[in-house]
Amino acid sequence: MKAERIGAWMLLAGVAIATIGLSWDIQWHSDVGPDTFFTAPHLLMYLGTATTGFTCLAVVLYRTFRRPDPAVRTVKVLGAFQAPIPFLVAGLGAAAELLYGLTDLWWHTVYGFDATPTSPPHVAMSLCFLVEGVGAVMAFASLRGTRSGRVGLAVYVGVSLYGQIFLLLSTPTLSWVMGFFVAVALLCVLGLILVGAVTRSPGLVVVSGLSFAAIHALTWFGVPPLTRAYAASIDLPVRDYVDGTPVYAGFSPFALVPVALLLAGALAMAKRFGAVKGPVMLAGAVGAALLAAGYHIQFDVMDIRSVVAAAVFGVVIGLAAWRMSAPLRNLSEV
């Protein structure tokens, strides 16, 4: 399974590159303006997607033309190729995202550069990015019998959660709650509990939180000066109101590491006392409520209904994440 292990870590590299490119592109739109489709932030973002796509293609070709490994589950594709299921899923997501990138180019050519992330090509590309994430989680879960697989899963989930926030910017406006805050809180709780459920390691839940914090800090401190430096290098001015505030990083929750610690503690107690369902549901509720409340502090607003909604749905999400881990754990059992 060496090829699959290397491939899984390459998927992590791909999502990190794409997420940094995404954060940089959003900062570029805010501080400078779109300029052209072929800016460095755009190209970096697509480089990350291409890394994912070509990695998946390489693993499929390797598995097709090498001696079959009984430890690797494959499916036949187009009657000729033997594709490991995780890399098939991630590869299809990457291919679709690159195709939607062409649609995005056409959209900008016809309608100009949009001011929101909710254009049809952007939403479609974000959904494809989510599919890539599902495939990569499957790839690492199939390696959970190894330390590199478990650690890779934890790191990947943290980085991927940060990138998935762009999709949640398209959350429909709801009259009774702040939908974006609730959606981010629930997604983060889902990812963190899923890591703990697949690996059975509370410590790796904290690793996920720290990997999220690491890429959050990198884009917070690195992207604004990078944007100004790149603009200066191609003789473009920044807008008059620009004060160096990070845009994408500003949409991301600050409370994820404390919530990861809380969830890790709950999972450790569940392991010690042999009762999983109750602690997981309670941790899901409290974790989601804390993330939603943290968002309200971050944006200097307060809507208790959103916090309550996050807590209520967090119960369901916590239990769902634990149940979802069963098929992922089965991927490593051939």
Short mmCIF file of N, CA and C in Angstrom, two decimals, residues 10-27 40-53 94 97-98 125-126 128-130 132-133 158-167 215-216 219 248:
data_model
loop_
_atom_site.label_atom_id
_atom_site.label_comp_id
_atom_site.label_asym_id
_atom_site.label_seq_id
_atom_site.Cartn_x
_atom_site.Cartn_y
_atom_site.Cartn_z
N MET A 10 0.03 13.19 -0.78
CA MET A 10 0.00 14.15 -1.89
C MET A 10 -1.36 14.84 -1.97
N LEU A 11 -2.42 14.13 -1.62
CA LEU A 11 -3.74 14.77 -1.56
C LEU A 11 -3.75 15.85 -0.49
N LEU A 12 -3.07 15.61 0.62
CA LEU A 12 -2.95 16.64 1.65
C LEU A 12 -2.19 17.85 1.12
N ALA A 13 -1.12 17.61 0.38
CA ALA A 13 -0.38 18.72 -0.22
C ALA A 13 -1.27 19.50 -1.18
N GLY A 14 -2.07 18.77 -1.95
CA GLY A 14 -2.96 19.43 -2.91
C GLY A 14 -3.99 20.33 -2.24
N VAL A 15 -4.60 19.83 -1.15
CA VAL A 15 -5.63 20.65 -0.50
C VAL A 15 -5.00 21.85 0.19
N ALA A 16 -3.78 21.70 0.71
CA ALA A 16 -3.11 22.84 1.34
C ALA A 16 -2.79 23.92 0.31
N ILE A 17 -2.27 23.50 -0.84
CA ILE A 17 -1.96 24.47 -1.90
C ILE A 17 -3.23 25.17 -2.38
N ALA A 18 -4.28 24.39 -2.62
CA ALA A 18 -5.53 24.97 -3.12
C ALA A 18 -6.14 25.93 -2.10
N THR A 19 -6.08 25.59 -0.82
CA THR A 19 -6.68 26.43 0.21
C THR A 19 -5.91 27.74 0.37
N ILE A 20 -4.60 27.68 0.31
CA ILE A 20 -3.81 28.91 0.37
C ILE A 20 -4.10 29.77 -0.85
N GLY A 21 -4.18 29.13 -2.03
CA GLY A 21 -4.52 29.87 -3.24
C GLY A 21 -5.89 30.51 -3.16
N LEU A 22 -6.86 29.79 -2.58
CA LEU A 22 -8.21 30.33 -2.42
C LEU A 22 -8.20 31.55 -1.52
N SER A 23 -7.52 31.44 -0.38
CA SER A 23 -7.45 32.57 0.56
C SER A 23 -6.78 33.77 -0.10
N TRP A 24 -5.73 33.52 -0.84
CA TRP A 24 -5.00 34.59 -1.53
C TRP A 24 -5.88 35.22 -2.61
N ASP A 25 -6.63 34.41 -3.32
CA ASP A 25 -7.49 34.93 -4.39
C ASP A 25 -8.58 35.84 -3.83
N ILE A 26 -9.17 35.44 -2.71
CA ILE A 26 -10.20 36.27 -2.09
C ILE A 26 -9.59 37.59 -1.61
N GLN A 27 -8.39 37.52 -1.04
CA GLN A 27 -7.71 38.75 -0.60
C GLN A 27 -7.41 39.64 -1.80
N ALA A 40 -1.79 35.06 -10.26
CA ALA A 40 -1.06 34.05 -9.49
C ALA A 40 -1.93 33.35 -8.44
N PRO A 41 -2.82 34.05 -7.72
CA PRO A 41 -3.67 33.34 -6.77
C PRO A 41 -4.56 32.30 -7.44
N HIS A 42 -5.15 32.66 -8.59
CA HIS A 42 -5.97 31.70 -9.33
C HIS A 42 -5.15 30.49 -9.74
N LEU A 43 -3.97 30.74 -10.27
CA LEU A 43 -3.13 29.64 -10.75
C LEU A 43 -2.69 28.74 -9.60
N LEU A 44 -2.41 29.33 -8.44
CA LEU A 44 -2.03 28.52 -7.28
C LEU A 44 -3.19 27.64 -6.85
N MET A 45 -4.39 28.19 -6.87
CA MET A 45 -5.56 27.43 -6.49
C MET A 45 -5.76 26.23 -7.42
N TYR A 46 -5.62 26.47 -8.72
CA TYR A 46 -5.79 25.37 -9.68
C TYR A 46 -4.61 24.41 -9.63
N LEU A 47 -3.44 24.88 -9.24
CA LEU A 47 -2.31 23.97 -9.05
C LEU A 47 -2.62 22.95 -7.97
N GLY A 48 -3.25 23.39 -6.88
CA GLY A 48 -3.64 22.46 -5.83
C GLY A 48 -4.62 21.42 -6.33
N THR A 49 -5.60 21.86 -7.11
CA THR A 49 -6.57 20.92 -7.66
C THR A 49 -5.90 19.96 -8.63
N ALA A 50 -5.00 20.48 -9.47
CA ALA A 50 -4.29 19.62 -10.41
C ALA A 50 -3.41 18.61 -9.67
N THR A 51 -2.82 19.02 -8.56
CA THR A 51 -2.02 18.08 -7.76
C THR A 51 -2.88 16.92 -7.29
N THR A 52 -4.08 17.22 -6.84
CA THR A 52 -5.00 16.16 -6.43
C THR A 52 -5.36 15.27 -7.61
N GLY A 53 -5.72 15.88 -8.73
CA GLY A 53 -6.15 15.11 -9.88
C GLY A 53 -5.06 14.21 -10.43
N ALA A 94 -11.68 16.24 -8.52
CA ALA A 94 -10.68 17.17 -9.06
C ALA A 94 -10.90 17.43 -10.54
N GLU A 97 -13.79 19.74 -10.90
CA GLU A 97 -13.46 21.11 -10.50
C GLU A 97 -12.65 21.82 -11.58
N LEU A 98 -11.73 21.11 -12.22
CA LEU A 98 -10.96 21.74 -13.29
C LEU A 98 -11.86 22.08 -14.48
N MET A 125 -17.67 24.54 -8.15
CA MET A 125 -16.28 24.21 -7.83
C MET A 125 -16.12 23.89 -6.35
N SER A 126 -16.84 24.59 -5.50
CA SER A 126 -16.78 24.32 -4.07
C SER A 126 -17.33 22.94 -3.74
N CYS A 128 -17.29 20.41 -5.79
CA CYS A 128 -16.27 19.46 -6.26
C CYS A 128 -15.13 19.36 -5.25
N PHE A 129 -14.77 20.49 -4.65
CA PHE A 129 -13.73 20.50 -3.62
C PHE A 129 -14.15 19.65 -2.43
N LEU A 130 -15.44 19.68 -2.12
CA LEU A 130 -15.97 18.84 -1.04
C LEU A 130 -15.84 17.36 -1.40
N GLU A 132 -13.62 16.05 -3.38
CA GLU A 132 -12.20 15.72 -3.23
C GLU A 132 -11.88 15.42 -1.76
N GLY A 133 -12.44 16.23 -0.87
CA GLY A 133 -12.21 16.01 0.55
C GLY A 133 -12.73 14.68 1.02
N GLY A 158 -8.31 18.92 9.39
CA GLY A 158 -8.16 20.30 9.85
C GLY A 158 -7.96 21.27 8.71
N VAL A 159 -7.08 20.93 7.77
CA VAL A 159 -6.82 21.81 6.63
C VAL A 159 -8.05 21.90 5.73
N SER A 160 -8.69 20.75 5.49
CA SER A 160 -9.85 20.74 4.60
C SER A 160 -11.03 21.52 5.17
N LEU A 161 -11.24 21.42 6.49
CA LEU A 161 -12.31 22.20 7.10
C LEU A 161 -12.13 23.68 6.84
N TYR A 162 -10.89 24.13 6.90
CA TYR A 162 -10.61 25.54 6.64
C TYR A 162 -10.99 25.91 5.21
N GLY A 163 -10.68 25.03 4.27
CA GLY A 163 -11.01 25.31 2.88
C GLY A 163 -12.49 25.22 2.58
N GLN A 164 -13.22 24.35 3.31
CA GLN A 164 -14.64 24.17 3.03
C GLN A 164 -15.49 25.36 3.46
N ILE A 165 -14.93 26.25 4.25
CA ILE A 165 -15.71 27.42 4.70
C ILE A 165 -16.16 28.26 3.52
N PHE A 166 -15.39 28.24 2.43
CA PHE A 166 -15.78 29.00 1.23
C PHE A 166 -17.13 28.51 0.71
N LEU A 167 -17.34 27.21 0.70
CA LEU A 167 -18.63 26.67 0.26
C LEU A 167 -19.75 27.17 1.16
N ILE A 215 -3.02 26.58 9.46
CA ILE A 215 -3.27 27.18 8.14
C ILE A 215 -4.05 28.49 8.30
N HIS A 216 -4.84 28.58 9.37
CA HIS A 216 -5.53 29.84 9.67
C HIS A 216 -4.51 30.94 9.95
N THR A 219 -2.49 31.95 6.71
CA THR A 219 -3.21 32.85 5.80
C THR A 219 -3.51 34.19 6.46
N TYR A 248 -10.41 36.16 4.03
CA TYR A 248 -10.90 34.79 4.22
C TYR A 248 -10.64 34.31 5.65
#
